[in-house]
Coordinates of C-alpha atoms and ligand atoms in Angstrom, one line a residue:
M1 CA -13.6 19.8 -13.7
V2 CA -12.0 16.4 -14.4
C3 CA -11.5 16.1 -18.0
G4 CA -9.1 14.7 -20.6
I5 CA -7.3 17.0 -22.9
I6 CA -5.1 16.4 -25.9
G7 CA -3.1 18.6 -28.3
I8 CA -1.2 17.3 -31.3
T9 CA 1.1 19.1 -33.7
A10 CA 2.5 17.0 -36.5
N11 CA 3.7 16.8 -40.1
E12 CA 0.4 16.1 -41.7
D13 CA 1.9 14.0 -44.5
S14 CA 3.6 11.6 -42.1
L15 CA 0.6 10.9 -40.0
A16 CA -0.7 7.4 -39.8
K17 CA -4.3 8.7 -39.9
P18 CA -6.0 12.1 -40.3
L19 CA -5.5 14.4 -37.4
G20 CA -9.2 14.1 -36.4
G21 CA -8.8 10.4 -36.2
L22 CA -5.7 10.7 -34.0
I23 CA -7.5 13.1 -31.7
K24 CA -10.4 10.6 -31.4
E25 CA -8.0 7.8 -30.6
A26 CA -6.4 9.9 -27.8
L27 CA -9.8 10.9 -26.4
K28 CA -10.9 7.3 -26.3
R29 CA -7.9 6.6 -24.1
L30 CA -8.7 9.6 -21.9
E31 CA -12.3 8.7 -21.6
Y32 CA -11.8 7.4 -18.0
R33 CA -11.4 11.1 -17.1
G34 CA -14.9 12.1 -18.1
Y35 CA -17.3 11.3 -20.8
D36 CA -20.4 13.5 -20.8
S37 CA -19.4 15.6 -23.9
V38 CA -16.6 15.6 -26.4
G39 CA -15.1 17.9 -29.0
F40 CA -12.1 18.9 -31.0
A41 CA -10.6 21.8 -33.0
V42 CA -8.1 21.6 -35.9
I43 CA -6.4 24.2 -38.0
T44 CA -6.8 23.2 -41.6
R45 CA -4.1 23.5 -44.3
G46 CA -6.0 26.6 -45.5
G47 CA -5.6 28.2 -42.1
V48 CA -9.2 27.8 -41.0
L49 CA -10.2 26.8 -37.4
E50 CA -12.7 23.9 -37.5
V51 CA -14.5 23.1 -34.3
R52 CA -16.8 20.1 -33.7
K53 CA -18.3 19.3 -30.3
S54 CA -21.3 17.7 -28.8
K55 CA -22.9 16.2 -25.7
G56 CA -22.5 12.4 -25.7
M57 CA -19.9 9.6 -25.6
I58 CA -16.8 9.6 -27.8
D59 CA -17.6 6.9 -30.3
A60 CA -21.1 8.1 -31.1
V61 CA -20.1 11.8 -31.2
A62 CA -17.0 11.1 -33.3
Q63 CA -19.0 9.1 -35.8
R64 CA -21.8 11.7 -36.0
L65 CA -19.5 14.6 -36.4
G66 CA -17.0 12.8 -38.7
F67 CA -13.9 13.2 -36.6
D68 CA -11.9 10.9 -38.8
S69 CA -12.3 13.0 -41.9
F70 CA -10.7 16.1 -40.5
T71 CA -7.1 16.8 -41.7
G72 CA -4.7 19.4 -40.5
S73 CA -1.4 19.5 -38.7
T74 CA -2.4 21.1 -35.4
G75 CA -5.4 20.3 -33.3
I76 CA -6.8 19.8 -29.8
G77 CA -9.5 17.6 -28.2
H78 CA -11.4 17.3 -25.0
T79 CA -13.5 14.8 -23.1
R80 CA -15.5 16.3 -20.3
W81 CA -16.9 15.7 -16.9
A82 CA -19.1 18.7 -16.2
T83 CA -18.7 20.9 -13.2
H84 CA -19.4 24.5 -14.4
G85 CA -22.3 24.3 -16.8
G86 CA -24.3 21.2 -17.6
P87 CA -23.2 18.5 -20.1
D88 CA -24.6 20.0 -23.3
D89 CA -23.3 21.0 -26.7
R90 CA -22.8 24.6 -25.8
N91 CA -20.6 23.8 -22.8
A92 CA -18.6 21.1 -24.5
H93 CA -15.0 22.1 -25.2
P94 CA -13.1 23.4 -27.2
H95 CA -14.2 27.0 -26.5
T96 CA -13.4 29.8 -29.0
D97 CA -13.0 33.5 -29.1
C98 CA -15.5 35.9 -30.8
G99 CA -13.4 35.9 -34.0
G100 CA -13.1 32.1 -34.2
R101 CA -9.3 32.2 -34.4
V102 CA -8.4 30.7 -31.0
A103 CA -9.6 27.4 -29.5
V104 CA -9.0 26.2 -26.0
V105 CA -9.4 23.0 -24.0
H106 CA -9.2 23.0 -20.2
N107 CA -9.1 20.7 -17.3
G108 CA -9.6 22.2 -13.8
I109 CA -11.5 25.2 -12.4
I110 CA -10.8 28.8 -13.0
E111 CA -11.9 30.3 -9.7
N112 CA -12.1 33.9 -10.9
H113 CA -14.1 33.2 -14.0
R114 CA -17.0 35.4 -12.9
E115 CA -15.0 38.6 -12.6
L116 CA -13.2 37.8 -15.8
K117 CA -16.5 37.2 -17.6
E118 CA -17.8 40.6 -16.4
L119 CA -14.6 42.3 -17.6
L120 CA -14.8 40.6 -21.0
V121 CA -18.5 41.4 -21.5
A122 CA -17.8 45.0 -20.6
Q123 CA -15.2 45.0 -23.4
G124 CA -17.9 43.7 -25.9
H125 CA -17.1 40.0 -25.9
E126 CA -19.9 37.6 -26.4
I127 CA -19.8 34.7 -23.9
R128 CA -21.8 31.8 -25.2
S129 CA -21.4 29.0 -22.6
E130 CA -21.8 28.6 -18.9
T131 CA -18.3 27.3 -18.4
D132 CA -15.4 28.9 -16.6
T133 CA -13.2 27.9 -19.5
E134 CA -14.6 30.2 -22.1
V135 CA -12.9 33.3 -20.6
V136 CA -9.6 31.9 -21.8
P137 CA -10.0 32.3 -25.6
H138 CA -11.7 35.6 -25.1
L139 CA -8.8 36.9 -22.9
I140 CA -6.3 35.8 -25.6
E141 CA -8.3 37.6 -28.2
L142 CA -8.5 40.7 -26.0
F143 CA -4.7 40.8 -25.4
K144 CA -4.0 40.2 -29.2
A145 CA -6.3 43.1 -30.0
R146 CA -4.1 45.2 -27.7
G147 CA -1.0 44.4 -29.8
Y148 CA 0.4 41.3 -28.0
S149 CA 1.8 38.4 -30.1
P150 CA -0.2 35.2 -29.8
Y151 CA 2.2 33.7 -27.3
D152 CA 2.5 36.9 -25.2
A153 CA -1.3 37.2 -25.3
F154 CA -1.5 33.6 -24.0
K155 CA 0.9 34.4 -21.2
K156 CA -1.0 37.5 -20.3
T157 CA -4.1 35.4 -20.1
V158 CA -2.4 32.8 -17.8
E159 CA -1.3 35.6 -15.6
A160 CA -5.0 36.6 -15.2
L161 CA -6.2 33.2 -14.1
R162 CA -6.7 31.9 -10.6
G163 CA -7.4 28.3 -9.8
A164 CA -6.5 24.9 -11.1
Y165 CA -5.9 24.4 -14.8
A166 CA -4.3 22.5 -17.5
I167 CA -4.9 24.4 -20.7
V168 CA -4.0 23.7 -24.3
A169 CA -4.8 26.4 -26.9
I170 CA -4.4 26.8 -30.7
D171 CA -4.4 30.0 -32.6
V172 CA -4.8 30.4 -36.4
D173 CA -2.3 33.3 -36.2
E174 CA 0.4 30.8 -35.1
P175 CA -0.9 27.6 -36.8
N176 CA 1.9 25.3 -35.8
R177 CA 2.0 26.0 -32.1
L178 CA 0.3 24.3 -29.2
F179 CA 0.2 26.7 -26.3
F180 CA 0.0 25.2 -22.9
A181 CA -0.2 26.1 -19.2
R182 CA -0.4 24.1 -16.1
N183 CA -1.4 24.7 -12.5
T184 CA -2.5 21.7 -10.4
S185 CA -4.2 19.8 -13.2
P186 CA -1.8 17.3 -14.9
L187 CA -0.2 17.9 -18.3
V188 CA 2.5 15.9 -20.0
I189 CA 4.3 16.5 -23.3
G190 CA 5.1 13.6 -25.6
I191 CA 7.8 13.7 -28.2
G192 CA 7.4 11.2 -31.0
A193 CA 8.6 10.5 -34.6
Q194 CA 5.3 11.6 -36.1
G195 CA 4.7 14.6 -34.0
R196 CA 4.5 16.2 -30.6
F197 CA 1.7 15.8 -28.2
I198 CA 0.4 17.3 -25.0
A199 CA -2.2 15.5 -22.8
S200 CA -3.6 15.0 -19.4
D201 CA -2.1 11.5 -19.3
V202 CA 0.6 9.6 -21.3
V203 CA -1.9 6.9 -22.2
A204 CA -3.4 9.4 -24.7
F205 CA -0.4 9.3 -27.0
I206 CA 1.6 6.2 -25.9
N207 CA 1.2 4.6 -29.3
Y208 CA 3.0 7.5 -30.9
A209 CA 5.4 9.0 -28.4
R210 CA 7.2 7.5 -25.4
K211 CA 9.6 10.2 -24.6
V212 CA 7.8 12.5 -22.2
I213 CA 8.2 15.6 -20.1
V214 CA 5.8 16.1 -17.2
L215 CA 5.0 19.7 -16.8
R216 CA 5.0 21.4 -13.3
D217 CA 2.8 23.9 -11.7
G218 CA 3.3 27.4 -12.8
E219 CA 4.8 26.3 -16.2
A220 CA 3.5 27.5 -19.6
G221 CA 4.9 27.6 -23.1
Y222 CA 4.4 26.3 -26.5
V223 CA 5.5 23.3 -28.5
T224 CA 5.9 22.9 -32.3
L225 CA 7.2 20.1 -34.4
N226 CA 10.8 21.3 -33.9
D227 CA 10.6 23.6 -31.0
L228 CA 9.7 23.5 -27.3
L229 CA 9.6 26.4 -25.0
V230 CA 8.8 26.1 -21.3
E231 CA 8.7 29.0 -19.0
E232 CA 8.0 29.3 -15.3
M233 CA 5.7 32.0 -13.9
T234 CA 6.3 33.4 -10.4
R235 CA 4.2 35.9 -8.6
D236 CA 5.6 38.2 -6.0
G237 CA 2.6 40.4 -5.0
D238 CA 1.6 42.1 -8.2
T239 CA 4.9 41.5 -9.9
I240 CA 4.9 38.5 -12.3
T241 CA 8.1 37.1 -13.7
W242 CA 8.6 34.6 -16.5
R243 CA 11.8 32.6 -16.5
P244 CA 12.7 30.0 -19.2
V245 CA 13.1 26.4 -17.9
D246 CA 15.6 23.9 -19.2
V247 CA 13.5 20.7 -19.3
S248 CA 16.1 18.5 -21.1
S249 CA 17.0 16.8 -17.8
R250 CA 13.3 16.0 -17.3
L251 CA 12.9 14.0 -20.5
R252 CA 12.2 10.4 -19.7
T253 CA 11.1 7.3 -21.6
V254 CA 7.8 5.6 -20.5
E255 CA 8.2 1.9 -19.9
W256 CA 4.5 1.0 -20.3
S257 CA 3.8 -0.7 -23.5
P258 CA 1.0 0.6 -25.7
E259 CA -0.8 -2.8 -25.3
M260 CA -1.1 -2.1 -21.6
A261 CA -3.6 0.7 -22.3
T262 CA -5.8 -1.4 -24.6
K263 CA -8.5 -4.0 -23.7
E264 CA -6.6 -6.9 -25.3
G265 CA -9.7 -8.9 -26.0
Y266 CA -11.4 -8.3 -22.7
S267 CA -14.9 -6.8 -22.8
H268 CA -14.0 -4.1 -20.4
F269 CA -10.9 -2.5 -18.9
M270 CA -12.2 -3.3 -15.4
I271 CA -12.2 -7.1 -15.9
K272 CA -8.9 -6.9 -17.8
E273 CA -7.4 -5.0 -14.9
I274 CA -8.9 -7.5 -12.4
H275 CA -7.1 -10.2 -14.4
E276 CA -3.9 -8.2 -14.4
Q277 CA -3.6 -8.3 -10.6
P278 CA -1.1 -11.1 -10.5
Y279 CA 1.3 -9.1 -12.7
A280 CA 0.6 -5.9 -10.9
L281 CA 1.3 -7.5 -7.6
A282 CA 4.4 -9.3 -8.9
S283 CA 5.8 -6.0 -10.2
T284 CA 4.9 -4.1 -7.1
L285 CA 6.3 -6.7 -4.7
A286 CA 9.4 -7.4 -6.7
A287 CA 10.4 -3.7 -6.2
A288 CA 8.8 -3.3 -2.8
R289 CA 11.9 -3.5 -0.6
E290 CA 13.6 -0.8 -2.6
S291 CA 10.4 1.2 -2.9
V292 CA 9.5 1.4 0.8
E293 CA 13.0 1.4 2.4
S294 CA 13.4 5.1 2.9
L295 CA 9.9 5.5 4.2
A296 CA 10.3 2.5 6.5
R297 CA 13.4 4.0 7.9
L298 CA 11.6 7.3 8.5
L299 CA 8.7 5.5 10.2
A300 CA 11.1 3.5 12.3
K301 CA 12.2 6.8 14.0
S302 CA 8.7 8.2 14.2
E303 CA 6.0 8.3 16.8
R304 CA 2.9 8.9 14.8
V305 CA 1.8 8.4 11.2
L306 CA -1.4 9.6 9.5
L307 CA -2.4 8.2 6.2
L308 CA -4.7 10.2 3.9
G309 CA -6.7 8.8 1.0
A310 CA -10.0 9.2 -0.9
G311 CA -12.3 6.4 -2.0
T312 CA -10.5 3.2 -2.6
S313 CA -7.2 4.7 -1.6
Y314 CA -8.7 5.5 1.8
H315 CA -9.6 1.9 2.2
A316 CA -5.9 1.0 1.4
A317 CA -4.9 3.6 4.0
L318 CA -7.1 2.0 6.6
T319 CA -5.5 -1.4 6.1
S320 CA -2.2 0.2 6.4
A321 CA -3.0 1.9 9.7
L322 CA -4.1 -1.4 11.1
L323 CA -1.0 -3.2 9.9
L324 CA 1.4 -0.5 11.1
R325 CA -0.2 -0.7 14.6
K326 CA -0.1 -4.5 14.7
Y327 CA 3.2 -5.2 13.0
A328 CA 5.2 -2.1 13.7
G329 CA 3.8 -1.0 17.0
L330 CA 3.3 2.4 15.6
W331 CA 0.5 4.9 16.3
A332 CA -1.2 5.1 12.9
E333 CA -4.5 6.5 11.8
A334 CA -6.2 6.7 8.4
L335 CA -8.1 9.9 7.4
I336 CA -10.5 10.6 4.6
S337 CA -8.6 13.3 2.6
S338 CA -11.5 15.7 2.3
E339 CA -12.0 15.6 6.1
S340 CA -8.4 15.6 7.0
S341 CA -7.9 19.3 7.8
W342 CA -9.9 18.9 11.0
Y343 CA -7.5 16.3 12.2
L344 CA -4.3 17.9 10.9
K345 CA -4.8 20.8 13.3
T346 CA -3.2 18.8 16.0
L347 CA -0.2 17.6 14.1
R348 CA 3.0 17.4 16.1
S349 CA 6.5 18.0 14.8
G350 CA 8.0 14.7 13.7
D351 CA 4.6 13.3 12.7
V352 CA 4.6 11.6 9.3
V353 CA 1.7 12.1 6.8
I354 CA 1.4 9.7 3.9
G355 CA -0.9 10.5 1.0
V356 CA -2.2 7.3 -0.7
S357 CA -3.3 8.0 -4.2
Q358 CA -3.3 5.9 -7.3
S359 CA -3.2 8.9 -9.6
G360 CA -1.2 11.1 -7.4
E361 CA -3.5 13.9 -8.5
T362 CA -6.6 13.8 -6.2
I363 CA -7.0 17.3 -5.1
D364 CA -8.4 16.5 -1.6
T365 CA -5.3 14.4 -0.9
L366 CA -3.0 17.0 -2.3
K367 CA -4.6 19.7 -0.2
G368 CA -4.1 17.5 3.0
I369 CA -0.5 16.9 2.1
K370 CA 0.2 20.6 1.5
E371 CA -1.5 21.4 4.8
A372 CA 0.6 18.8 6.6
R373 CA 3.8 20.3 5.2
V374 CA 2.8 23.8 6.3
R375 CA 2.3 22.4 9.8
G376 CA 5.8 20.9 9.8
A377 CA 5.0 17.2 9.2
L378 CA 7.2 15.0 7.1
T379 CA 5.3 13.9 4.1
A380 CA 5.3 10.9 1.8
A381 CA 3.2 9.4 -1.0
V382 CA 2.2 6.0 -2.1
T383 CA 1.2 6.3 -5.7
N384 CA 1.2 4.6 -9.1
V385 CA 2.1 7.6 -11.2
I386 CA 5.7 8.7 -11.4
E387 CA 6.1 12.5 -11.2
S388 CA 2.5 13.0 -10.3
T389 CA 1.6 16.1 -8.5
I390 CA 1.4 14.5 -5.1
A391 CA 4.7 12.6 -5.7
R392 CA 6.4 15.9 -6.4
E393 CA 4.9 17.6 -3.3
V394 CA 6.2 15.2 -0.7
D395 CA 9.5 14.4 0.9
L396 CA 9.5 10.7 0.0
T397 CA 7.6 8.6 -2.5
A398 CA 7.0 4.8 -2.6
Y399 CA 5.6 3.6 -5.9
I400 CA 3.3 0.8 -6.6
R401 CA 3.9 -0.7 -10.0
A402 CA 0.5 -1.6 -11.2
G403 CA 0.8 -0.2 -14.7
P404 CA -1.8 2.1 -16.2
E405 CA -5.3 1.7 -14.8
I406 CA -8.0 2.9 -17.2
G407 CA -11.2 1.4 -15.6
V408 CA -12.8 4.0 -13.5
A409 CA -13.2 1.6 -10.6
A410 CA -9.8 1.0 -9.0
T411 CA -9.0 -2.7 -8.8
K412 CA -5.4 -3.7 -9.5
T413 CA -4.1 -0.5 -7.9
F414 CA -6.0 -1.3 -4.7
T415 CA -4.4 -4.7 -4.2
S416 CA -1.0 -3.3 -5.2
Q417 CA -1.4 -0.4 -2.7
V418 CA -2.3 -2.9 0.1
A419 CA 0.6 -5.1 -0.9
L420 CA 3.1 -2.3 -0.8
L421 CA 1.7 -0.9 2.5
S422 CA 1.8 -4.4 4.0
Y423 CA 5.4 -4.7 3.1
L424 CA 6.0 -1.3 4.6
A425 CA 4.4 -2.3 7.9
V426 CA 6.5 -5.4 8.2
R427 CA 9.7 -3.7 7.2
T428 CA 9.0 -0.9 9.7
G429 CA 8.3 -3.5 12.4
E430 CA 11.6 -5.1 11.6
L431 CA 13.5 -1.8 11.7
R432 CA 11.8 -0.8 15.0
G433 CA 12.8 -4.2 16.5
V434 CA 9.1 -5.1 17.1
L435 CA 9.3 -8.0 14.7
K436 CA 12.0 -10.7 15.0
Q437 CA 13.3 -12.5 11.9
S438 CA 11.3 -15.5 12.9
N439 CA 8.1 -13.4 12.6
T440 CA 9.1 -11.6 9.4
S441 CA 10.3 -14.6 7.3
P442 CA 6.8 -16.2 7.1
V443 CA 5.3 -12.9 6.1
Y444 CA 7.9 -12.2 3.4
K445 CA 7.4 -15.8 2.1
A446 CA 3.6 -15.3 2.0
L447 CA 4.1 -12.0 0.1
E448 CA 6.3 -13.9 -2.5
E449 CA 3.4 -16.3 -3.1
I450 CA 0.8 -13.5 -3.6
P451 CA 0.9 -13.3 -7.4
G452 CA 0.2 -17.0 -7.7
V453 CA -2.5 -16.9 -5.0
A454 CA -4.2 -14.0 -6.8
S455 CA -4.2 -15.9 -10.0
A456 CA -5.8 -18.9 -8.4
I457 CA -8.4 -16.8 -6.7
I458 CA -9.4 -15.1 -10.0
S459 CA -9.8 -18.5 -11.8
S460 CA -11.8 -20.0 -9.0
V461 CA -14.1 -17.0 -8.6
E462 CA -14.6 -16.7 -12.4
R463 CA -16.0 -20.2 -12.4
H464 CA -19.0 -18.8 -10.5
A465 CA -19.5 -15.9 -12.9
S466 CA -23.1 -16.6 -13.8
W467 CA -24.1 -17.2 -10.2
L468 CA -22.3 -14.0 -9.2
A469 CA -24.2 -12.1 -11.9
D470 CA -27.5 -13.4 -10.7
A471 CA -26.8 -12.9 -7.0
M472 CA -27.0 -9.2 -6.8
C473 CA -28.7 -7.9 -9.9
T474 CA -32.2 -8.0 -8.5
K475 CA -31.2 -6.5 -5.1
S476 CA -31.5 -2.8 -4.3
S477 CA -29.4 -2.9 -1.1
A478 CA -26.7 -5.0 0.6
Y479 CA -24.6 -4.9 3.7
Y480 CA -20.9 -5.6 3.7
L481 CA -19.6 -6.4 7.1
G482 CA -16.2 -7.2 8.6
R483 CA -14.1 -6.8 11.7
G484 CA -10.5 -5.6 11.9
L485 CA -8.6 -6.2 8.7
G486 CA -11.9 -7.5 7.2
L487 CA -13.6 -4.1 7.5
P488 CA -11.6 -2.1 5.0
I489 CA -12.0 -5.0 2.5
A490 CA -15.7 -5.0 3.1
M491 CA -15.8 -1.2 2.6
E492 CA -13.9 -1.6 -0.7
G493 CA -16.3 -4.4 -1.8
A494 CA -19.3 -2.2 -1.1
L495 CA -17.8 0.8 -2.9
K496 CA -17.2 -1.4 -6.0
L497 CA -20.8 -2.6 -6.0
K498 CA -22.2 0.9 -5.5
E499 CA -20.1 2.6 -8.1
I500 CA -20.4 0.3 -11.0
A501 CA -23.6 -1.8 -10.4
Y502 CA -25.6 1.0 -8.7
V503 CA -26.7 -1.2 -5.9
H504 CA -26.9 0.6 -2.5
A505 CA -24.2 -1.2 -0.6
E506 CA -23.3 -0.2 2.9
A507 CA -20.2 -1.4 4.8
Y508 CA -20.3 -1.5 8.5
P509 CA -18.1 -2.9 11.3
A510 CA -19.8 -6.3 11.9
G511 CA -20.1 -5.7 15.6
E512 CA -21.8 -2.3 15.1
S513 CA -24.4 -3.7 12.7
K514 CA -26.7 -4.7 15.5
H515 CA -26.8 -1.1 16.7
G516 CA -29.1 0.0 14.0
P517 CA -28.4 -1.4 10.5
I518 CA -29.9 -4.7 11.4
A519 CA -33.4 -3.1 11.4
L520 CA -33.4 -3.2 7.6
V521 CA -32.7 -6.9 7.4
E522 CA -35.6 -9.0 6.3
E523 CA -36.0 -12.3 4.3
G524 CA -33.5 -12.4 1.5
F525 CA -31.6 -9.2 2.3
P526 CA -28.0 -9.8 1.2
V527 CA -25.3 -9.5 3.9
L528 CA -21.7 -10.2 2.9
F529 CA -19.1 -11.0 5.5
V530 CA -15.4 -10.7 5.0
V531 CA -13.4 -12.8 7.3
V532 CA -9.6 -12.2 7.2
G533 CA -7.5 -14.2 9.6
S534 CA -8.8 -15.9 12.7
D535 CA -8.6 -13.1 15.3
D536 CA -12.2 -12.2 15.3
E537 CA -13.7 -15.5 14.0
D538 CA -15.9 -16.2 17.1
L539 CA -17.3 -12.7 17.2
I540 CA -18.0 -12.8 13.5
K541 CA -19.9 -16.0 13.9
S542 CA -22.2 -14.3 16.4
N543 CA -22.8 -11.5 14.0
M544 CA -23.6 -14.0 11.2
E545 CA -26.1 -15.8 13.5
E546 CA -27.8 -12.5 14.3
M547 CA -28.3 -11.7 10.6
R548 CA -29.3 -15.3 9.8
A549 CA -32.0 -15.2 12.5
R550 CA -33.6 -12.2 10.6
G551 CA -33.7 -14.0 7.3
A552 CA -30.6 -12.4 5.7
R553 CA -29.0 -14.1 2.7
I554 CA -25.5 -14.6 3.8
I555 CA -22.5 -14.6 1.5
V556 CA -19.1 -14.9 3.0
V557 CA -15.5 -14.4 1.9
S558 CA -13.5 -16.6 4.2
P559 CA -10.7 -19.2 4.3
K560 CA -11.9 -22.5 3.1
N561 CA -11.0 -24.3 6.3
A562 CA -13.3 -21.9 8.3
E563 CA -16.0 -24.6 8.4
E564 CA -18.3 -23.1 11.1
I565 CA -18.3 -19.8 9.2
S566 CA -19.1 -21.6 6.0
S567 CA -22.0 -23.6 7.7
L568 CA -23.7 -20.3 8.6
A569 CA -23.5 -18.9 5.0
D570 CA -25.7 -19.4 2.0
F571 CA -22.7 -19.1 -0.2
Q572 CA -19.0 -19.1 0.6
F573 CA -16.2 -17.7 -1.5
E574 CA -13.7 -20.4 -0.5
M575 CA -10.5 -18.5 -0.1
P576 CA -7.1 -20.2 0.3
V577 CA -5.8 -20.4 3.8
L578 CA -3.2 -17.7 4.0
H579 CA -1.2 -15.6 6.4
E580 CA -3.5 -12.7 7.3
I581 CA -1.3 -10.2 5.4
A582 CA -1.8 -12.3 2.2
S583 CA -5.5 -12.5 2.9
V584 CA -5.9 -8.8 3.3
I585 CA -4.3 -8.3 -0.1
T586 CA -6.3 -10.8 -2.0
Y587 CA -9.7 -11.3 -0.3
V588 CA -11.1 -8.3 -2.1
I589 CA -10.8 -10.0 -5.5
P590 CA -14.2 -11.9 -5.3
L591 CA -15.9 -8.7 -4.4
Q592 CA -14.4 -6.9 -7.4
I593 CA -15.6 -9.7 -9.6
L594 CA -19.0 -9.8 -8.0
A595 CA -19.5 -6.1 -8.7
Y596 CA -18.3 -6.5 -12.2
Y597 CA -20.7 -9.3 -13.2
T598 CA -23.6 -7.6 -11.4
A599 CA -23.0 -4.5 -13.5
V600 CA -22.7 -6.5 -16.7
R601 CA -25.9 -8.5 -16.0
K602 CA -27.7 -5.3 -15.4
G603 CA -26.6 -4.0 -18.8
L604 CA -24.4 -1.4 -17.3
D605 CA -21.0 -0.4 -18.6
P606 CA -18.5 -1.0 -15.7
D607 CA -15.9 1.2 -17.4
R608 CA -18.1 4.2 -17.5
P609 CA -20.1 4.5 -14.3
R610 CA -22.4 7.4 -14.3
N611 CA -21.4 10.6 -12.6
L612 CA -17.9 9.4 -11.8
A613 CA -14.5 10.2 -13.1
K614 CA -11.3 8.4 -12.3
T615 CA -9.2 11.3 -11.2
V616 CA -11.0 13.9 -9.1
T617 CA -9.3 17.2 -9.3
V618 CA -12.2 19.2 -7.8
F619 CA -13.0 19.8 -4.1
Ligands
F6R1 C1 -13.0 3.9 -6.7 C2 -12.1 4.9 -7.2 C3 -12.1 6.2 -6.4 C4 -10.6 6.6 -6.2 C5 -10.5 7.9 -5.5 C6 -9.1 8.3 -5.2 O1 -13.0 2.7 -7.5 O2 -11.4 4.7 -8.1 O3 -12.8 6.1 -5.2 O4 -10.0 5.6 -5.4 O5 -11.1 8.9 -6.4 O6 -8.3 8.3 -6.3 P1 -6.7 8.3 -6.2 O7 -6.3 7.0 -5.7 O8 -6.2 8.5 -7.6 O9 -6.3 9.4 -5.3

């Protein structure tokens, strides 16, 4: 389950707004993690557990259930993306025990929930939902009934769980404590002047707390207004040991400003984040040398590198594999994370495996990285999130610095990933002696100019906003074609159109399109070509001719001086003439904007595409 969870404990009198309102605000910021149902639980001043939850999106549910009016000093909230049990009121979190004294929110999947349910039912517990989560409050209740204190009952419960979880629980019998446990799913504690927070992501509480501690797998504990206990659980066969952890050295201050997690006047996070690309690219590139140096030195001595990624991050991995081959002379291959274990079977010692992941939490990528480690590979990560799970799993991490990305569709993190990976390829080529200074200086110069170029592209493409909106909104299908470096960009453009505008968009190697896909092309069928660099220009022209002859409506993203290409197109996104590395970083921008305006014109909400969640922590 990919969900957002929040826990707050505060001095009620010092709160800027009622606790229910604070929970709502946090859930709004976590909405990118899921939004099919929502709920909260608070312990009131009178020591009563109040729970409200429902199917639906946060604003509507919060208004209907009156979130803002609930006061109290300790509470939890949850926004859900359903896996176990459909998205309905019953399955919405929080879940409670039979006695209504314990409430729990959870992100992840408890793998042994069936056997735990059977055990609980046999003990007389009434299970009311279809979720895996509901076993947790009942187990706490069961252990309390056996004489354990609330915290010890919580720990006994955690000991019984198998799977991935981030859990926050509250208990009327310890009304000032937030109990927490983490295994695989992210959880971060925030310490602020008004209270203490625990959430799936710092964006949930960044307005109120910027001092944070990222929890690690196997950790559990509790937090109150004045106290924090973190313990680490280890299993050795049937023996379980708990050991207190000193987390003081892990306290750090988040540099992101609260404004970075708001829409700042834009209609959607997606378009805001598209517009942020010049800044994201500038921050990423300014620190790129420092960020990639250790990894480049490792690659300089290596024979083979595999890059793993899912979705958009896979497309970034593909560009990287091509660039490492071309600029560093290195054997490099990109793998879809969820398919990677088939390929990882033939890893050789000394191979390097790089996980590319914006969030650093995608479970398929994490699994591939873990497998690579077990097989003796050196591992690295390229991610946007400091201390994310994947970052902590690997030997080396190179960070992009795109800032928080809230829109479900990745935009600024993709261009930042490609920028950092381009830098890595060039630097590796330099260290391997494949590139001489005369070759590297123009590339570094081109990279310096990227933020300005991105800004100019955004302004020029936005001028065509209404044409863009009309272009695709009546179409049910489109092809996105490219060759070489143009192909991963075409793939990324097609993914954007699919996921937010619900247009079936298929990316294909342009040369392969005549081996089958062309059969679908008839009068007016949209075919988009991405032309990056001049290597394959003549071949692309033939592919365009083939499509044109069948009546395709041709749209092309290509350098403005590519006149013959332009003459074959019905519409050209005129891109600046750039070094191919600069083109591969920036030429996706028109395709992001095209997808955005198509979604808006169709009346869809690009920030909340159906069935999707931003961070996918399920297999
Ligand atoms: C697409 C998108 C997803 C992610 C994918 C991997 O717009 O956002 O396809 O790219 O779920 O996520 P990360 O990069 O966090 O591993």
